[in-house]
Short mmCIF file of C-alpha atoms and ligand atoms in Angstrom, two decimals:
data_model
loop_
_atom_site.label_atom_id
_atom_site.label_comp_id
_atom_site.label_asym_id
_atom_site.label_seq_id
_atom_site.Cartn_x
_atom_site.Cartn_y
_atom_site.Cartn_z
CA MET A 57 136.57 144.08 104.52
CA HIS A 58 139.19 144.56 101.84
CA LEU A 59 142.70 143.15 102.22
CA ILE A 60 146.02 145.00 101.92
CA ALA A 61 149.07 143.37 100.35
CA PRO A 62 152.23 145.51 100.57
CA SER A 63 154.58 144.79 97.66
CA LEU A 64 158.06 143.90 98.83
CA LEU A 65 159.43 145.07 95.47
CA SER A 66 159.51 148.56 96.99
CA ALA A 67 161.11 147.45 100.26
CA ASP A 68 164.66 148.45 101.14
CA PHE A 69 166.60 145.30 100.23
CA THR A 70 169.52 146.32 102.46
CA ARG A 71 167.18 145.88 105.42
CA LEU A 72 164.58 143.52 104.07
CA GLY A 73 164.18 141.74 107.41
CA GLU A 74 163.18 144.98 109.14
CA ASP A 75 160.67 145.84 106.40
CA ILE A 76 159.14 142.37 106.68
CA GLU A 77 158.87 142.77 110.46
CA MET A 78 157.13 146.11 109.90
CA VAL A 79 154.55 144.37 107.67
CA ASN A 80 154.20 141.60 110.28
CA ARG A 81 153.41 144.24 112.93
CA SER A 82 151.10 146.20 110.66
CA ARG A 83 147.46 145.66 109.75
CA ALA A 84 148.46 144.29 106.33
CA ASP A 85 146.91 140.96 105.36
CA TRP A 86 149.33 139.47 102.83
CA PHE A 87 152.87 139.93 101.51
CA HIS A 88 152.83 140.65 97.77
CA VAL A 89 155.91 139.06 96.18
CA ASP A 90 156.73 140.10 92.59
CA VAL A 91 158.80 137.67 90.54
CA MET A 92 160.15 139.04 87.23
CA ASP A 93 162.29 137.18 84.73
CA GLY A 94 163.57 139.87 82.36
CA VAL A 95 161.69 138.14 79.51
CA PHE A 96 157.97 138.49 80.16
CA VAL A 97 158.72 141.91 81.64
CA PRO A 98 161.81 144.05 81.01
CA ASN A 99 162.90 143.91 84.64
CA ILE A 100 164.36 141.20 86.91
CA SER A 101 163.34 141.32 90.58
CA PHE A 102 164.40 138.48 92.85
CA GLY A 103 164.31 134.72 92.85
CA MET A 104 164.05 131.64 95.00
CA PRO A 105 166.82 132.23 97.60
CA VAL A 106 165.38 135.64 98.47
CA ILE A 107 161.80 134.31 98.62
CA LYS A 108 163.01 131.48 100.86
CA ALA A 109 164.49 134.08 103.21
CA ILE A 110 161.27 136.13 103.10
CA GLY A 111 159.30 133.02 104.02
CA ARG A 112 161.43 132.46 107.10
CA VAL A 113 160.39 135.77 108.68
CA ALA A 114 157.01 136.55 107.09
CA ARG A 115 154.11 135.74 109.40
CA LYS A 116 151.37 136.51 106.87
CA PRO A 117 150.42 134.64 103.69
CA LEU A 118 152.65 135.02 100.63
CA ASP A 119 150.77 136.34 97.60
CA VAL A 120 153.17 135.53 94.77
CA HIS A 121 152.78 137.31 91.42
CA LEU A 122 154.71 135.58 88.66
CA MET A 123 155.72 137.82 85.74
CA ILE A 124 157.60 135.08 83.98
CA VAL A 125 157.28 133.00 80.84
CA GLN A 126 156.35 129.32 81.20
CA PRO A 127 155.44 129.66 84.89
CA GLU A 128 154.37 125.98 84.98
CA ARG A 129 158.05 125.07 85.34
CA TYR A 130 158.07 126.43 88.88
CA PHE A 131 154.69 125.65 90.46
CA GLU A 132 156.10 123.01 92.79
CA VAL A 133 159.04 125.19 93.75
CA PHE A 134 156.73 128.02 94.76
CA ARG A 135 154.55 125.64 96.74
CA ASP A 136 157.67 124.46 98.59
CA LEU A 137 158.59 128.10 99.29
CA GLY A 138 155.35 128.44 101.23
CA THR A 139 153.22 130.31 98.70
CA TYR A 140 149.61 130.83 99.75
CA CYS A 141 148.27 132.24 96.48
CA LEU A 142 150.13 131.82 93.19
CA SER A 143 149.11 134.16 90.37
CA ILE A 144 150.16 133.71 86.77
CA GLN A 145 149.83 136.13 83.89
CA TYR A 146 147.06 135.30 81.41
CA GLU A 147 149.36 136.48 78.59
CA ALA A 148 152.15 134.08 79.57
CA VAL A 149 150.20 130.82 79.51
CA THR A 150 148.74 128.82 76.63
CA HIS A 151 146.98 126.13 78.65
CA LEU A 152 145.48 128.27 81.39
CA HIS A 153 142.86 125.75 82.51
CA ARG A 154 145.49 123.09 83.08
CA ALA A 155 147.80 125.54 84.83
CA VAL A 156 145.09 126.81 87.20
CA HIS A 157 144.18 123.28 88.19
CA GLN A 158 147.81 122.31 88.69
CA ILE A 159 148.24 125.19 91.13
CA LYS A 160 145.13 124.16 93.06
CA GLU A 161 146.12 120.51 93.12
CA LEU A 162 149.40 121.57 94.73
CA GLY A 163 147.36 123.10 97.56
CA MET A 164 147.71 126.78 96.65
CA LYS A 165 145.08 129.35 95.75
CA ALA A 166 145.20 130.03 92.00
CA GLY A 167 145.21 133.56 90.61
CA VAL A 168 145.15 134.86 87.05
CA VAL A 169 146.64 138.26 86.20
CA LEU A 170 145.39 140.50 83.41
CA ASN A 171 147.63 143.10 81.80
CA PRO A 172 146.06 146.53 81.20
CA HIS A 173 145.22 145.68 77.56
CA THR A 174 143.64 142.29 78.28
CA PRO A 175 139.84 142.43 78.57
CA VAL A 176 138.13 140.66 81.46
CA ASP A 177 135.90 138.75 79.01
CA VAL A 178 138.74 136.31 78.24
CA LEU A 179 138.08 134.82 81.68
CA GLN A 180 134.49 133.75 80.85
CA ASP A 181 135.31 130.05 80.79
CA ILE A 182 137.82 129.97 83.62
CA ILE A 183 136.43 132.41 86.18
CA ALA A 184 134.52 129.70 88.08
CA ASP A 185 137.80 127.81 88.60
CA VAL A 186 140.02 130.61 89.88
CA ASP A 187 140.39 131.91 93.43
CA LEU A 188 141.61 135.37 92.48
CA VAL A 189 141.89 137.69 89.51
CA LEU A 190 144.62 140.30 89.64
CA ILE A 191 143.96 143.34 87.49
CA MET A 192 147.16 145.16 86.58
CA SER A 193 146.58 148.88 86.89
CA VAL A 194 150.03 149.62 85.42
CA ASN A 195 152.08 147.72 82.86
CA PRO A 196 153.95 145.13 84.94
CA GLY A 197 157.67 145.39 85.48
CA PHE A 198 158.28 148.29 87.81
CA GLY A 199 157.02 149.83 91.01
CA GLY A 200 156.05 153.47 91.34
CA GLN A 201 154.21 153.86 88.01
CA LYS A 202 151.12 155.93 87.30
CA PHE A 203 147.72 154.30 87.87
CA ILE A 204 145.70 153.59 84.69
CA GLU A 205 142.18 155.03 85.10
CA ASN A 206 140.52 152.41 82.87
CA THR A 207 140.99 150.01 85.79
CA TYR A 208 137.74 151.07 87.49
CA GLY A 209 135.66 149.95 84.51
CA LYS A 210 137.53 146.66 84.37
CA ILE A 211 136.77 145.97 88.03
CA LEU A 212 133.07 146.65 87.43
CA ARG A 213 133.00 144.32 84.41
CA LEU A 214 134.89 141.62 86.29
CA LYS A 215 132.50 141.89 89.23
CA GLU A 216 129.60 141.32 86.80
CA LEU A 217 131.30 138.28 85.30
CA ILE A 218 132.05 136.81 88.75
CA LYS A 219 128.39 137.24 89.69
CA ALA A 220 127.07 135.82 86.41
CA LYS A 221 129.26 132.71 86.70
CA GLN A 222 128.75 132.33 90.48
CA SER A 223 132.48 132.46 91.01
CA SER A 224 134.01 133.15 94.42
CA ALA A 225 137.12 134.79 92.91
CA LEU A 226 138.58 137.77 94.75
CA ILE A 227 139.49 140.87 92.77
CA GLU A 228 143.00 142.21 93.41
CA VAL A 229 144.39 145.46 91.97
CA ASP A 230 148.12 146.04 91.50
CA GLY A 231 150.00 149.15 90.42
CA GLY A 232 149.81 152.81 91.37
CA VAL A 233 147.42 152.20 94.27
CA ASP A 234 147.51 155.14 96.67
CA LEU A 235 145.49 156.88 99.37
CA ASN A 236 143.55 158.84 96.75
CA ASN A 237 142.30 155.96 94.61
CA ALA A 238 141.94 153.24 97.31
CA GLY A 239 138.37 154.24 98.21
CA LYS A 240 137.29 154.33 94.58
CA LEU A 241 138.83 150.92 93.93
CA ILE A 242 136.96 149.43 96.89
CA GLN A 243 133.79 151.14 95.72
CA ALA A 244 134.22 149.54 92.29
CA GLY A 245 134.59 146.09 93.87
CA ALA A 246 138.27 145.47 94.64
CA ASP A 247 138.84 142.94 97.44
CA VAL A 248 142.64 143.16 97.68
CA LEU A 249 144.82 146.24 97.19
CA VAL A 250 148.53 145.82 96.44
CA ALA A 251 150.69 148.82 97.33
CA GLY A 252 154.44 149.16 96.93
CA ASN A 253 155.60 152.73 96.54
CA THR A 254 152.72 154.19 98.55
CA VAL A 255 153.70 152.10 101.57
CA PHE A 256 157.48 151.97 101.43
CA SER A 257 158.10 155.56 100.28
CA SER A 258 155.93 157.02 102.99
CA ALA A 259 157.37 158.56 106.16
CA ASP A 260 155.49 156.02 108.29
CA PRO A 261 154.88 152.81 106.29
CA GLU A 262 153.05 151.04 109.10
CA ALA A 263 150.62 153.94 109.51
CA THR A 264 150.14 154.13 105.73
CA ILE A 265 149.14 150.46 105.68
CA GLY A 266 146.61 151.33 108.39
CA LEU A 267 145.24 154.19 106.28
CA LEU A 268 144.88 151.88 103.24
CA LYS A 269 143.14 149.33 105.46
CA ASP A 270 140.77 152.02 106.75
CA ALA A 271 140.02 153.39 103.26
CA ALA A 272 136.26 153.35 102.89
CA ALA A 273 134.35 152.64 99.72
CA GLY A 274 133.68 155.97 98.08
CA GLY A 275 134.43 158.32 95.23
CA ALA A 276 132.82 158.67 91.85
CA ILE A 277 133.86 156.05 89.31
CA GLN A 278 134.52 157.35 85.82
C1 DX5 B 660 154.52 145.81 89.10
C2 DX5 B 660 154.28 144.91 90.27
C3 DX5 B 660 153.64 145.58 91.42
C4 DX5 B 660 154.45 146.69 92.01
C5 DX5 B 660 153.47 147.71 92.47
O1 DX5 B 660 154.92 145.07 88.03
O2 DX5 B 660 153.43 143.84 89.90
O3 DX5 B 660 153.30 144.65 92.43
O4 DX5 B 660 155.28 146.32 93.08
O5 DX5 B 660 154.15 148.83 92.88
P1 DX5 B 660 153.44 150.22 93.09
O6 DX5 B 660 152.41 150.03 94.16
O7 DX5 B 660 154.58 151.08 93.52
O8 DX5 B 660 152.85 150.65 91.78
ZN1 ZN B 661 152.59 142.55 91.58
#
């Protein structure tokens, strides 16, 4: 069964506690927490004090997506903030093997994120070591962007690579996920769907999470 990770980037920050309680009540599996530094991506989201507050009320695992340069500087900090899975951008790290192992040694699951232009093949020699691969289906930096259709093919290729290397990595998809493409993404092999705008802009966010959770594999893949 696929997992749903609502992205708090699209929450209403004037009532963040209520939105977190809604996710707690819902059938969501993880909280997706987007950290942006204004350097790796053009936007700045939120930092440690806010994540600390999130951690105090969140009753589901924190899935932290770092869109920052030199993420190694903060691995321990994110561990101390209660991170379950820490994902770093492939494009932001020179020594990815070392970084992945540092994250795991700190007791967190290690994820690697691929930007839309980065082919899955670059993971050949690291896929057996990672717990999760996050495929960006928009260019990172903002919520509410249009889904990039090439993502389906990337999921299929990544699935092949995971199989070939006997990796147990989960495949997560982030950006522009909605009720129309969820079934196709699951059909292609996605294990975790992140959804920001689709959840928090809907009239009934809790019900929308339920609909994403109930999305069945299906739909033709281009
Ligand atoms: C984008 C972030 C996403 C974002 C997704 O840089 O990584 O997690 O919140 O938002 P939606 O689902 O609205 O595209
Ligand atoms: Zn994200």
